[in-house]
Amino acid sequence: MAENGYTNKELKKYKNMAKEKIILTGDRPTGRLHIGHYVGSLRRRVELQNSGLYDKTFVFIADAQALTDNMENPEKVRQNVIEVALDYLACGLDPTKSTIFIQSQIPELCELTFYYMDLVTVSRLQRNPTVKTEIQMRNFETSIPVGFFTYPISQAADITAFRATTVPVGEDQEPMIEQAREIVRRFNYIYGETLVEPEILLPDNAACLRLPGTDGKAKMSKSLGNCIYLSDTADEVQKKVKSMYTDPDHLRVQDPGKIEGNTVFTYLDAFCRPEHFGLYLPEYLNLDELKAHYQRGGLGDMKVKKFLNEIMQETLEPIRNRRKEFEKDIPSIYDMLKKGCDTAREAAASTLDDVRKAMKINYFDDEELIAEQVRKFSGE
Ligand code: TRP
């Protein structure tokens, strides 16, 4: 035995664990993924996966979480699992570098959730601002499903089961990561250092934090019909860009226009790189010049939209083409997911061993416990 009742082997394992940098993130399969997902998290994940800075990357399809507010719609969730998997691969997530898996296939996550429930109060859950908004949006006020209400706890299980250090997500997920951090601190305080406290990794550009819908509304959502999907055809993308919300008071080309709340410029902030000017709009040096001209007056919406369309097509075409390739061999996608689930399950099971030990519910692999009981009952 070394420090704190841990064996030397265990101490070594935990010290290594602390050094490992592990990424984990996921999406609910309630629809195809759109460009809000892309700039908010997907693009960054692929960069992180390829950066060589992380020891492991886990990306998963949160079907069990999707069911918490789609319990009557299992077919929708089932259909979208493969859509999301295709979107992942199309964006460049690579199963040889990242473990891609399906949440419901990892029963260890349920077990962890059950134990974490003891560490969280109802009033703490009620304060979660993202869950609050979602309850309103779904008209759940008077009949909140318990599973939905407690999904932040299950999300803490998703994160900690894989000892994630880094969770790249959009801004709306901040309360979930905070909740996970609290659970980790409380668990470690009560049961001893066992779990790893995760950190959130937000997009570094404000436009990417929450990309508005093409109608200028705060959020891209399927029900509002204001999404540009990664799998949209070139025509669909062009149509959507053309009809995009701009400055409603910018009626004539010579009028001064507003940049704030102007979706076309928000999208440019998220997608435009300096080299795009040389390629598609050489009259301007950079985005600041373009914005200044628009604000001054004399720059028409159509010209800016045409520029944005070029950029969107350049970004989305390779994704769309890769998706088509992957669509040709669907069985191999399920095969890849199954392998991912096996790998993920092993990782989660190893964490669960530690959790059960820390919580003293590991009756059958603890020889010391049996010896202790023998002593107790033999009257020693
Ligand atoms: N709540 C996330 C979303 O709606 C999906 C999710 C579930 C997730 N578990 C997670 C994201 C763990 C990051 C880490 O997009």
mmCIF file of C-alpha atoms and ligand atoms in Angstrom:
data_model
loop_
_atom_site.group_PDB
_atom_site.id
_atom_site.type_symbol
_atom_site.label_atom_id
_atom_site.label_comp_id
_atom_site.label_asym_id
_atom_site.label_seq_id
_atom_site.Cartn_x
_atom_site.Cartn_y
_atom_site.Cartn_z
ATOM 1 C CA MET A 1 0.000 0.000 0.000
ATOM 2 C CA ALA A 2 1.171 3.480 -0.828
ATOM 3 C CA GLU A 3 -0.508 6.817 -0.042
ATOM 4 C CA ASN A 4 -4.248 7.056 0.795
ATOM 5 C CA GLY A 5 -4.868 3.341 0.754
ATOM 6 C CA TYR A 6 -4.098 3.035 -2.967
ATOM 7 C CA THR A 7 -1.690 0.403 -4.229
ATOM 8 C CA ASN A 8 1.354 1.592 -6.163
ATOM 9 C CA LYS A 9 -0.132 0.176 -9.347
ATOM 10 C CA GLU A 10 -3.307 2.176 -8.835
ATOM 11 C CA LEU A 11 -1.409 5.355 -8.051
ATOM 12 C CA LYS A 12 0.561 4.956 -11.258
ATOM 13 C CA LYS A 13 -2.644 4.460 -13.232
ATOM 14 C CA TYR A 14 -4.218 7.582 -11.735
ATOM 15 C CA LYS A 15 -1.137 9.695 -12.344
ATOM 16 C CA ASN A 16 -1.123 8.606 -15.974
ATOM 17 C CA MET A 17 -4.822 9.294 -16.217
ATOM 18 C CA ALA A 18 -4.280 12.807 -14.973
ATOM 19 C CA LYS A 19 -1.761 13.374 -17.724
ATOM 20 C CA GLU A 20 -3.922 12.004 -20.503
ATOM 21 C CA LYS A 21 -5.792 14.546 -22.566
ATOM 22 C CA ILE A 22 -9.111 13.182 -23.697
ATOM 23 C CA ILE A 23 -11.766 14.772 -25.860
ATOM 24 C CA LEU A 24 -15.392 13.785 -25.655
ATOM 25 C CA THR A 25 -18.426 15.269 -27.301
ATOM 26 C CA GLY A 26 -21.644 14.238 -28.975
ATOM 27 C CA ASP A 27 -24.903 15.182 -30.661
ATOM 28 C CA ARG A 28 -28.516 14.205 -30.311
ATOM 29 C CA PRO A 29 -29.716 12.357 -33.400
ATOM 30 C CA THR A 30 -32.912 14.336 -34.000
ATOM 31 C CA GLY A 31 -32.057 15.445 -37.519
ATOM 32 C CA ARG A 32 -29.268 15.805 -40.029
ATOM 33 C CA LEU A 33 -26.498 18.101 -38.829
ATOM 34 C CA HIS A 34 -26.408 21.687 -40.065
ATOM 35 C CA ILE A 35 -23.814 24.399 -40.443
ATOM 36 C CA GLY A 36 -24.570 25.649 -36.915
ATOM 37 C CA HIS A 37 -23.260 22.294 -35.638
ATOM 38 C CA TYR A 38 -20.354 22.626 -38.032
ATOM 39 C CA VAL A 39 -19.016 26.006 -36.886
ATOM 40 C CA GLY A 40 -20.136 25.463 -33.291
ATOM 41 C CA SER A 41 -18.293 22.220 -32.749
ATOM 42 C CA LEU A 42 -17.776 19.791 -35.660
ATOM 43 C CA ARG A 43 -15.065 21.777 -37.440
ATOM 44 C CA ARG A 44 -13.151 22.185 -34.192
ATOM 45 C CA ARG A 45 -13.464 18.481 -33.346
ATOM 46 C CA VAL A 46 -11.877 17.447 -36.590
ATOM 47 C CA GLU A 47 -9.008 19.899 -36.012
ATOM 48 C CA LEU A 48 -8.523 18.576 -32.482
ATOM 49 C CA GLN A 49 -8.649 14.986 -33.704
ATOM 50 C CA ASN A 50 -5.909 15.750 -36.210
ATOM 51 C CA SER A 51 -3.835 18.008 -33.961
ATOM 52 C CA GLY A 52 -1.947 15.215 -32.249
ATOM 53 C CA LEU A 53 -2.386 17.089 -28.968
ATOM 54 C CA TYR A 54 -4.885 14.635 -27.522
ATOM 55 C CA ASP A 55 -4.400 11.076 -26.403
ATOM 56 C CA LYS A 56 -7.934 10.003 -27.234
ATOM 57 C CA THR A 57 -11.037 11.383 -28.920
ATOM 58 C CA PHE A 58 -14.532 10.057 -28.274
ATOM 59 C CA VAL A 59 -17.470 11.294 -30.321
ATOM 60 C CA PHE A 60 -20.881 9.823 -29.768
ATOM 61 C CA ILE A 61 -24.445 9.875 -30.959
ATOM 62 C CA ALA A 62 -26.627 10.706 -27.966
ATOM 63 C CA ASP A 63 -29.651 8.591 -28.881
ATOM 64 C CA ALA A 64 -30.650 7.916 -25.262
ATOM 65 C CA GLN A 65 -30.620 11.641 -24.568
ATOM 66 C CA ALA A 66 -32.613 12.293 -27.744
ATOM 67 C CA LEU A 67 -35.248 9.868 -26.460
ATOM 68 C CA THR A 68 -35.756 11.933 -23.291
ATOM 69 C CA ASP A 69 -37.891 14.342 -25.311
ATOM 70 C CA ASN A 70 -38.738 12.053 -28.231
ATOM 71 C CA MET A 71 -39.986 9.059 -26.302
ATOM 72 C CA GLU A 72 -42.949 8.722 -28.654
ATOM 73 C CA ASN A 73 -40.754 8.962 -31.697
ATOM 74 C CA PRO A 74 -38.214 6.149 -31.563
ATOM 75 C CA GLU A 75 -38.223 5.759 -35.327
ATOM 76 C CA LYS A 76 -37.076 9.360 -35.791
ATOM 77 C CA VAL A 77 -34.144 8.802 -33.464
ATOM 78 C CA ARG A 78 -33.259 5.497 -35.113
ATOM 79 C CA GLN A 79 -33.297 7.020 -38.613
ATOM 80 C CA ASN A 80 -31.124 9.925 -37.579
ATOM 81 C CA VAL A 81 -28.388 7.848 -35.950
ATOM 82 C CA ILE A 82 -27.053 6.912 -39.360
ATOM 83 C CA GLU A 83 -27.567 10.456 -40.718
ATOM 84 C CA VAL A 84 -25.421 11.870 -37.930
ATOM 85 C CA ALA A 85 -22.797 9.163 -38.405
ATOM 86 C CA LEU A 86 -22.618 10.052 -42.108
ATOM 87 C CA ASP A 87 -22.329 13.754 -41.280
ATOM 88 C CA TYR A 88 -19.480 12.979 -38.870
ATOM 89 C CA LEU A 89 -17.529 11.013 -41.433
ATOM 90 C CA ALA A 90 -18.256 13.567 -44.138
ATOM 91 C CA CYS A 91 -16.776 16.324 -41.981
ATOM 92 C CA GLY A 92 -13.590 14.358 -41.481
ATOM 93 C CA LEU A 93 -14.026 12.519 -38.218
ATOM 94 C CA ASP A 94 -11.880 9.472 -38.755
ATOM 95 C CA PRO A 95 -12.650 6.202 -36.957
ATOM 96 C CA THR A 96 -8.964 5.301 -36.958
ATOM 97 C CA LYS A 97 -8.307 8.387 -34.836
ATOM 98 C CA SER A 98 -11.602 8.887 -32.978
ATOM 99 C CA THR A 99 -13.879 6.407 -31.272
ATOM 100 C CA ILE A 100 -17.334 7.007 -32.713
ATOM 101 C CA PHE A 101 -20.131 5.258 -30.832
ATOM 102 C CA ILE A 102 -23.806 5.207 -29.863
ATOM 103 C CA GLN A 103 -24.763 6.223 -26.319
ATOM 104 C CA SER A 104 -27.490 3.632 -25.679
ATOM 105 C CA GLN A 105 -25.090 0.775 -26.350
ATOM 106 C CA ILE A 106 -23.016 1.637 -23.284
ATOM 107 C CA PRO A 107 -25.118 0.439 -20.309
ATOM 108 C CA GLU A 108 -22.367 1.578 -17.926
ATOM 109 C CA LEU A 109 -23.608 5.119 -18.557
ATOM 110 C CA CYS A 110 -26.973 4.289 -16.959
ATOM 111 C CA GLU A 111 -25.305 2.853 -13.915
ATOM 112 C CA LEU A 112 -23.119 5.917 -13.457
ATOM 113 C CA THR A 113 -26.133 8.176 -13.896
ATOM 114 C CA PHE A 114 -27.952 6.307 -11.153
ATOM 115 C CA TYR A 115 -25.123 6.861 -8.676
ATOM 116 C CA TYR A 116 -24.642 10.510 -9.653
ATOM 117 C CA MET A 117 -28.326 11.158 -8.982
ATOM 118 C CA ASP A 118 -27.497 10.914 -5.280
ATOM 119 C CA LEU A 119 -25.129 13.861 -5.620
ATOM 120 C CA VAL A 120 -27.489 16.379 -7.225
ATOM 121 C CA THR A 121 -30.506 18.150 -5.763
ATOM 122 C CA VAL A 122 -33.798 18.786 -7.527
ATOM 123 C CA SER A 123 -33.412 22.535 -7.020
ATOM 124 C CA ARG A 124 -29.955 22.463 -8.609
ATOM 125 C CA LEU A 125 -31.451 20.822 -11.707
ATOM 126 C CA GLN A 126 -34.282 23.347 -11.761
ATOM 127 C CA ARG A 127 -31.750 26.157 -12.051
ATOM 128 C CA ASN A 128 -30.196 24.832 -15.282
ATOM 129 C CA PRO A 129 -30.935 27.603 -17.814
ATOM 130 C CA THR A 130 -30.656 25.392 -20.907
ATOM 131 C CA VAL A 131 -33.080 22.838 -19.495
ATOM 132 C CA LYS A 132 -35.410 25.693 -18.463
ATOM 133 C CA THR A 133 -35.562 27.041 -22.015
ATOM 134 C CA GLU A 134 -36.010 23.576 -23.459
ATOM 135 C CA ILE A 135 -38.910 22.887 -21.076
ATOM 136 C CA GLN A 136 -40.617 26.058 -22.300
ATOM 137 C CA MET A 137 -39.938 25.295 -25.956
ATOM 138 C CA ARG A 138 -41.474 21.836 -25.605
ATOM 139 C CA ASN A 139 -44.445 22.972 -23.491
ATOM 140 C CA PHE A 140 -43.367 20.535 -20.798
ATOM 141 C CA GLU A 141 -44.123 22.986 -17.945
ATOM 142 C CA THR A 142 -46.720 20.850 -16.212
ATOM 143 C CA SER A 143 -45.515 17.424 -17.241
ATOM 144 C CA ILE A 144 -41.751 17.260 -17.373
ATOM 145 C CA PRO A 145 -40.529 13.702 -17.968
ATOM 146 C CA VAL A 146 -38.120 12.733 -15.184
ATOM 147 C CA GLY A 147 -35.624 11.454 -17.736
ATOM 148 C CA PHE A 148 -35.617 14.786 -19.523
ATOM 149 C CA PHE A 149 -35.337 16.750 -16.303
ATOM 150 C CA THR A 150 -32.333 14.716 -15.227
ATOM 151 C CA TYR A 151 -30.492 14.554 -18.541
ATOM 152 C CA PRO A 152 -27.745 16.894 -17.269
ATOM 153 C CA ILE A 153 -26.845 14.122 -14.815
ATOM 154 C CA SER A 154 -26.719 11.533 -17.554
ATOM 155 C CA GLN A 155 -24.570 13.941 -19.549
ATOM 156 C CA ALA A 156 -22.150 14.085 -16.602
ATOM 157 C CA ALA A 157 -21.982 10.298 -16.837
ATOM 158 C CA ASP A 158 -21.213 10.520 -20.592
ATOM 159 C CA ILE A 159 -18.347 12.883 -19.912
ATOM 160 C CA THR A 160 -16.803 11.267 -16.853
ATOM 161 C CA ALA A 161 -17.132 7.654 -18.031
ATOM 162 C CA PHE A 162 -14.451 8.411 -20.607
ATOM 163 C CA ARG A 163 -12.354 10.544 -18.236
ATOM 164 C CA ALA A 164 -12.755 13.422 -20.642
ATOM 165 C CA THR A 165 -10.591 16.452 -19.940
ATOM 166 C CA THR A 166 -11.918 18.549 -22.789
ATOM 167 C CA VAL A 167 -15.471 18.879 -24.070
ATOM 168 C CA PRO A 168 -15.787 20.913 -27.284
ATOM 169 C CA VAL A 169 -19.414 22.066 -27.489
ATOM 170 C CA GLY A 170 -21.562 25.094 -28.210
ATOM 171 C CA GLU A 171 -22.396 27.759 -25.665
ATOM 172 C CA ASP A 172 -25.795 26.250 -24.796
ATOM 173 C CA GLN A 173 -23.959 23.273 -23.294
ATOM 174 C CA GLU A 174 -22.101 25.344 -20.712
ATOM 175 C CA PRO A 175 -24.564 24.585 -17.865
ATOM 176 C CA MET A 176 -24.159 20.853 -18.557
ATOM 177 C CA ILE A 177 -20.395 20.972 -18.256
ATOM 178 C CA GLU A 178 -20.673 23.039 -15.082
ATOM 179 C CA GLN A 179 -23.059 20.445 -13.650
ATOM 180 C CA ALA A 180 -20.619 17.672 -14.566
ATOM 181 C CA ARG A 181 -17.769 19.530 -12.851
ATOM 182 C CA GLU A 182 -19.836 19.882 -9.684
ATOM 183 C CA ILE A 183 -20.653 16.178 -9.690
ATOM 184 C CA VAL A 184 -16.975 15.300 -10.129
ATOM 185 C CA ARG A 185 -15.929 17.569 -7.265
ATOM 186 C CA ARG A 186 -18.608 16.210 -4.981
ATOM 187 C CA PHE A 187 -17.887 12.607 -5.893
ATOM 188 C CA ASN A 188 -14.145 13.016 -5.352
ATOM 189 C CA TYR A 189 -14.721 14.865 -2.078
ATOM 190 C CA ILE A 190 -16.925 12.121 -0.665
ATOM 191 C CA TYR A 191 -15.371 8.989 -2.158
ATOM 192 C CA GLY A 192 -11.779 10.045 -2.857
ATOM 193 C CA GLU A 193 -10.029 11.180 -6.072
ATOM 194 C CA THR A 194 -11.635 9.030 -8.752
ATOM 195 C CA LEU A 195 -13.138 11.139 -11.507
ATOM 196 C CA VAL A 196 -11.565 13.680 -13.869
ATOM 197 C CA GLU A 197 -12.949 17.219 -13.931
ATOM 198 C CA PRO A 198 -13.703 18.234 -17.522
ATOM 199 C CA GLU A 199 -13.225 21.586 -19.152
ATOM 200 C CA ILE A 200 -15.442 23.130 -21.791
ATOM 201 C CA LEU A 201 -13.913 24.250 -25.073
ATOM 202 C CA LEU A 202 -16.048 26.935 -26.700
ATOM 203 C CA PRO A 203 -15.643 28.234 -30.252
ATOM 204 C CA ASP A 204 -13.253 31.188 -30.284
ATOM 205 C CA ASN A 205 -15.352 33.326 -32.623
ATOM 206 C CA ALA A 206 -18.588 34.958 -31.402
ATOM 207 C CA ALA A 207 -20.410 34.227 -34.681
ATOM 208 C CA CYS A 208 -19.709 30.519 -34.175
ATOM 209 C CA LEU A 209 -21.026 30.454 -30.624
ATOM 210 C CA ARG A 210 -24.584 30.642 -31.784
ATOM 211 C CA LEU A 211 -25.062 30.794 -35.522
ATOM 212 C CA PRO A 212 -28.511 32.245 -36.259
ATOM 213 C CA GLY A 213 -30.939 30.647 -38.703
ATOM 214 C CA THR A 214 -31.155 31.919 -42.277
ATOM 215 C CA ASP A 215 -34.237 33.919 -41.180
ATOM 216 C CA GLY A 216 -32.174 35.815 -38.601
ATOM 217 C CA LYS A 217 -33.839 34.038 -35.666
ATOM 218 C CA ALA A 218 -31.575 33.262 -32.747
ATOM 219 C CA LYS A 219 -31.278 29.543 -33.331
ATOM 220 C CA MET A 220 -31.061 27.217 -36.274
ATOM 221 C CA SER A 221 -33.763 24.639 -35.824
ATOM 222 C CA LYS A 222 -35.490 22.150 -38.011
ATOM 223 C CA SER A 223 -38.959 23.158 -36.837
ATOM 224 C CA LEU A 224 -38.315 26.772 -37.882
ATOM 225 C CA GLY A 225 -37.127 25.644 -41.322
ATOM 226 C CA ASN A 226 -34.149 27.992 -41.138
ATOM 227 C CA CYS A 227 -31.244 25.539 -41.381
ATOM 228 C CA ILE A 228 -28.594 24.946 -43.986
ATOM 229 C CA TYR A 229 -27.769 21.259 -43.733
ATOM 230 C CA LEU A 230 -24.340 19.800 -44.393
ATOM 231 C CA SER A 231 -26.048 17.434 -46.825
ATOM 232 C CA ASP A 232 -28.048 20.113 -48.712
ATOM 233 C CA THR A 233 -27.473 20.151 -52.479
ATOM 234 C CA ALA A 234 -25.607 23.055 -54.090
ATOM 235 C CA ASP A 235 -28.964 24.405 -55.359
ATOM 236 C CA GLU A 236 -30.599 24.237 -51.959
ATOM 237 C CA VAL A 237 -27.671 26.078 -50.404
ATOM 238 C CA GLN A 238 -27.790 28.776 -53.063
ATOM 239 C CA LYS A 239 -31.545 29.271 -52.641
ATOM 240 C CA LYS A 240 -31.207 29.524 -48.886
ATOM 241 C CA VAL A 241 -28.378 32.044 -49.111
ATOM 242 C CA LYS A 242 -30.322 34.140 -51.630
ATOM 243 C CA SER A 243 -33.388 34.403 -49.415
ATOM 244 C CA MET A 244 -31.415 35.055 -46.259
ATOM 245 C CA TYR A 245 -32.374 37.735 -43.758
ATOM 246 C CA THR A 246 -30.294 40.936 -43.999
ATOM 247 C CA ASP A 247 -30.981 44.495 -42.863
ATOM 248 C CA PRO A 248 -34.711 45.107 -43.506
ATOM 249 C CA ASP A 249 -34.066 48.879 -43.808
ATOM 250 C CA HIS A 250 -31.406 48.474 -46.473
ATOM 251 C CA LEU A 251 -33.811 48.993 -49.358
ATOM 252 C CA ARG A 252 -31.702 50.549 -52.093
ATOM 253 C CA VAL A 253 -28.076 49.825 -52.898
ATOM 254 C CA GLN A 254 -27.021 53.369 -52.010
ATOM 255 C CA ASP A 255 -28.654 53.215 -48.535
ATOM 256 C CA PRO A 256 -26.358 52.717 -45.550
ATOM 257 C CA GLY A 257 -26.783 49.198 -44.149
ATOM 258 C CA LYS A 258 -26.507 47.612 -40.721
ATOM 259 C CA ILE A 259 -24.057 44.800 -39.942
ATOM 260 C CA GLU A 260 -25.389 43.939 -36.481
ATOM 261 C CA GLY A 261 -28.064 41.277 -36.658
ATOM 262 C CA ASN A 262 -27.461 40.974 -40.396
ATOM 263 C CA THR A 263 -27.321 37.221 -40.917
ATOM 264 C CA VAL A 264 -25.247 37.390 -44.085
ATOM 265 C CA PHE A 265 -22.461 39.186 -42.245
ATOM 266 C CA THR A 266 -22.746 36.889 -39.237
ATOM 267 C CA TYR A 267 -22.223 33.929 -41.574
ATOM 268 C CA LEU A 268 -19.275 35.703 -43.174
ATOM 269 C CA ASP A 269 -17.789 36.164 -39.700
ATOM 270 C CA ALA A 270 -18.120 32.422 -39.182
ATOM 271 C CA PHE A 271 -16.949 31.160 -42.587
ATOM 272 C CA CYS A 272 -14.913 33.808 -44.419
ATOM 273 C CA ARG A 273 -11.113 33.549 -44.550
ATOM 274 C CA PRO A 274 -8.801 36.247 -45.951
ATOM 275 C CA GLU A 275 -7.994 34.180 -49.071
ATOM 276 C CA HIS A 276 -11.674 34.154 -50.061
ATOM 277 C CA PHE A 277 -11.362 37.790 -51.133
ATOM 278 C CA GLY A 278 -8.575 37.055 -53.606
ATOM 279 C CA LEU A 279 -10.619 34.157 -54.985
ATOM 280 C CA TYR A 280 -14.140 35.535 -55.169
ATOM 281 C CA LEU A 281 -14.194 39.279 -54.442
ATOM 282 C CA PRO A 282 -10.849 40.850 -55.298
ATOM 283 C CA GLU A 283 -12.169 44.454 -55.073
ATOM 284 C CA TYR A 284 -11.948 44.161 -51.305
ATOM 285 C CA LEU A 285 -8.941 43.335 -49.159
ATOM 286 C CA ASN A 286 -10.785 41.894 -46.209
ATOM 287 C CA LEU A 287 -14.065 41.583 -44.318
ATOM 288 C CA ASP A 288 -13.594 44.910 -42.510
ATOM 289 C CA GLU A 289 -13.448 46.753 -45.850
ATOM 290 C CA LEU A 290 -16.558 44.968 -47.083
ATOM 291 C CA LYS A 291 -18.424 45.782 -43.874
ATOM 292 C CA ALA A 292 -17.368 49.431 -44.001
ATOM 293 C CA HIS A 293 -18.668 49.764 -47.555
ATOM 294 C CA TYR A 294 -21.984 48.196 -46.612
ATOM 295 C CA GLN A 295 -22.372 50.514 -43.633
ATOM 296 C CA ARG A 296 -21.479 53.555 -45.736
ATOM 297 C CA GLY A 297 -23.969 52.619 -48.448
ATOM 298 C CA GLY A 298 -23.404 51.666 -52.061
ATOM 299 C CA LEU A 299 -23.075 47.907 -51.588
ATOM 300 C CA GLY A 300 -26.067 45.760 -52.489
ATOM 301 C CA ASP A 301 -27.233 42.680 -50.578
ATOM 302 C CA MET A 302 -27.096 40.532 -53.718
ATOM 303 C CA LYS A 303 -23.373 41.061 -54.133
ATOM 304 C CA VAL A 304 -22.635 40.118 -50.542
ATOM 305 C CA LYS A 305 -24.904 37.087 -50.810
ATOM 306 C CA LYS A 306 -23.152 35.962 -53.981
ATOM 307 C CA PHE A 307 -19.835 36.143 -52.145
ATOM 308 C CA LEU A 308 -21.246 34.214 -49.200
ATOM 309 C CA ASN A 309 -22.654 31.607 -51.560
ATOM 310 C CA GLU A 310 -19.197 31.041 -53.111
ATOM 311 C CA ILE A 311 -17.742 30.513 -49.663
ATOM 312 C CA MET A 312 -20.550 28.212 -48.528
ATOM 313 C CA GLN A 313 -20.219 26.108 -51.682
ATOM 314 C CA GLU A 314 -16.440 25.877 -51.260
ATOM 315 C CA THR A 315 -16.904 24.761 -47.649
ATOM 316 C CA LEU A 316 -19.799 22.363 -48.181
ATOM 317 C CA GLU A 317 -18.942 20.732 -51.489
ATOM 318 C CA PRO A 318 -16.165 18.468 -50.191
ATOM 319 C CA ILE A 319 -18.336 17.500 -47.217
ATOM 320 C CA ARG A 320 -21.277 16.669 -49.485
ATOM 321 C CA ASN A 321 -19.075 14.636 -51.824
ATOM 322 C CA ARG A 322 -17.489 12.660 -49.024
ATOM 323 C CA ARG A 323 -20.959 11.960 -47.613
ATOM 324 C CA LYS A 324 -22.059 10.529 -50.974
ATOM 325 C CA GLU A 325 -19.068 8.186 -50.962
ATOM 326 C CA PHE A 326 -19.858 6.942 -47.457
ATOM 327 C CA GLU A 327 -23.540 6.478 -48.378
ATOM 328 C CA LYS A 328 -22.448 3.810 -50.868
ATOM 329 C CA ASP A 329 -21.502 1.385 -48.107
ATOM 330 C CA ILE A 330 -23.982 1.715 -45.248
ATOM 331 C CA PRO A 331 -23.258 -1.710 -43.664
ATOM 332 C CA SER A 332 -19.654 -0.652 -43.128
ATOM 333 C CA ILE A 333 -20.853 2.431 -41.235
ATOM 334 C CA TYR A 334 -22.812 0.259 -38.806
ATOM 335 C CA ASP A 335 -19.776 -1.956 -38.521
ATOM 336 C CA MET A 336 -17.600 1.029 -37.675
ATOM 337 C CA LEU A 337 -20.138 2.174 -35.056
ATOM 338 C CA LYS A 338 -20.242 -1.281 -33.513
ATOM 339 C CA LYS A 339 -16.470 -1.355 -33.169
ATOM 340 C CA GLY A 340 -16.620 2.116 -31.656
ATOM 341 C CA CYS A 341 -19.196 0.905 -29.130
ATOM 342 C CA ASP A 342 -16.935 -2.003 -28.119
ATOM 343 C CA THR A 343 -13.971 0.298 -27.534
ATOM 344 C CA ALA A 344 -16.117 2.845 -25.699
ATOM 345 C CA ARG A 345 -17.630 0.185 -23.503
ATOM 346 C CA GLU A 346 -14.245 -1.010 -22.386
ATOM 347 C CA ALA A 347 -13.245 2.507 -21.394
ATOM 348 C CA ALA A 348 -16.505 3.124 -19.521
ATOM 349 C CA ALA A 349 -16.301 -0.237 -17.746
ATOM 350 C CA SER A 350 -12.840 0.605 -16.461
ATOM 351 C CA THR A 351 -14.100 3.886 -14.967
ATOM 352 C CA LEU A 352 -17.052 2.076 -13.479
ATOM 353 C CA ASP A 353 -14.703 -0.370 -11.729
ATOM 354 C CA ASP A 354 -13.038 2.618 -10.069
ATOM 355 C CA VAL A 355 -16.393 4.166 -9.170
ATOM 356 C CA ARG A 356 -17.723 0.972 -7.593
ATOM 357 C CA LYS A 357 -14.533 0.581 -5.627
ATOM 358 C CA ALA A 358 -14.625 4.189 -4.428
ATOM 359 C CA MET A 359 -18.292 3.829 -3.450
ATOM 360 C CA LYS A 360 -17.593 0.567 -1.640
ATOM 361 C CA ILE A 361 -19.997 -1.471 -3.730
ATOM 362 C CA ASN A 362 -17.352 -3.833 -5.097
ATOM 363 C CA TYR A 363 -18.192 -6.749 -2.809
ATOM 364 C CA PHE A 364 -16.778 -9.624 -4.763
ATOM 365 C CA ASP A 365 -13.389 -8.361 -5.830
ATOM 366 C CA ASP A 366 -12.407 -6.990 -2.431
ATOM 367 C CA GLU A 367 -10.601 -9.706 -0.515
ATOM 368 C CA GLU A 368 -9.924 -7.343 2.357
ATOM 369 C CA LEU A 369 -13.682 -6.924 2.865
ATOM 370 C CA ILE A 370 -14.220 -10.655 3.287
ATOM 371 C CA ALA A 371 -11.236 -10.982 5.609
ATOM 372 C CA GLU A 372 -12.549 -8.092 7.662
ATOM 373 C CA GLN A 373 -15.979 -9.683 7.977
ATOM 374 C CA VAL A 374 -14.400 -12.981 8.967
ATOM 375 C CA ARG A 375 -12.556 -11.194 11.778
ATOM 376 C CA LYS A 376 -15.708 -9.382 12.843
ATOM 377 C CA PHE A 377 -17.847 -12.475 13.070
ATOM 378 C CA SER A 378 -15.236 -14.674 14.677
ATOM 379 C CA GLY A 379 -15.294 -12.307 17.615
ATOM 380 C CA GLU A 380 -11.678 -11.165 17.232
HETATM 381 N N1 TRP B 1 -26.575 17.722 -25.047
HETATM 382 C C1 TRP B 1 -25.771 17.633 -26.230
HETATM 383 C C2 TRP B 1 -26.531 18.304 -27.366
HETATM 384 O O1 TRP B 1 -27.722 18.501 -27.268
HETATM 385 C C3 TRP B 1 -25.417 16.224 -26.612
HETATM 386 C C4 TRP B 1 -24.615 15.534 -25.548
HETATM 387 C C5 TRP B 1 -25.026 14.490 -24.766
HETATM 388 C C6 TRP B 1 -23.270 15.825 -25.179
HETATM 389 N N2 TRP B 1 -24.040 14.123 -23.914
HETATM 390 C C7 TRP B 1 -22.946 14.905 -24.135
HETATM 391 C C8 TRP B 1 -22.321 16.767 -25.594
HETATM 392 C C9 TRP B 1 -21.690 14.928 -23.514
HETATM 393 C C10 TRP B 1 -21.077 16.766 -24.967
HETATM 394 C C11 TRP B 1 -20.762 15.865 -23.932
HETATM 395 O O2 TRP B 1 -25.945 18.626 -28.371
#
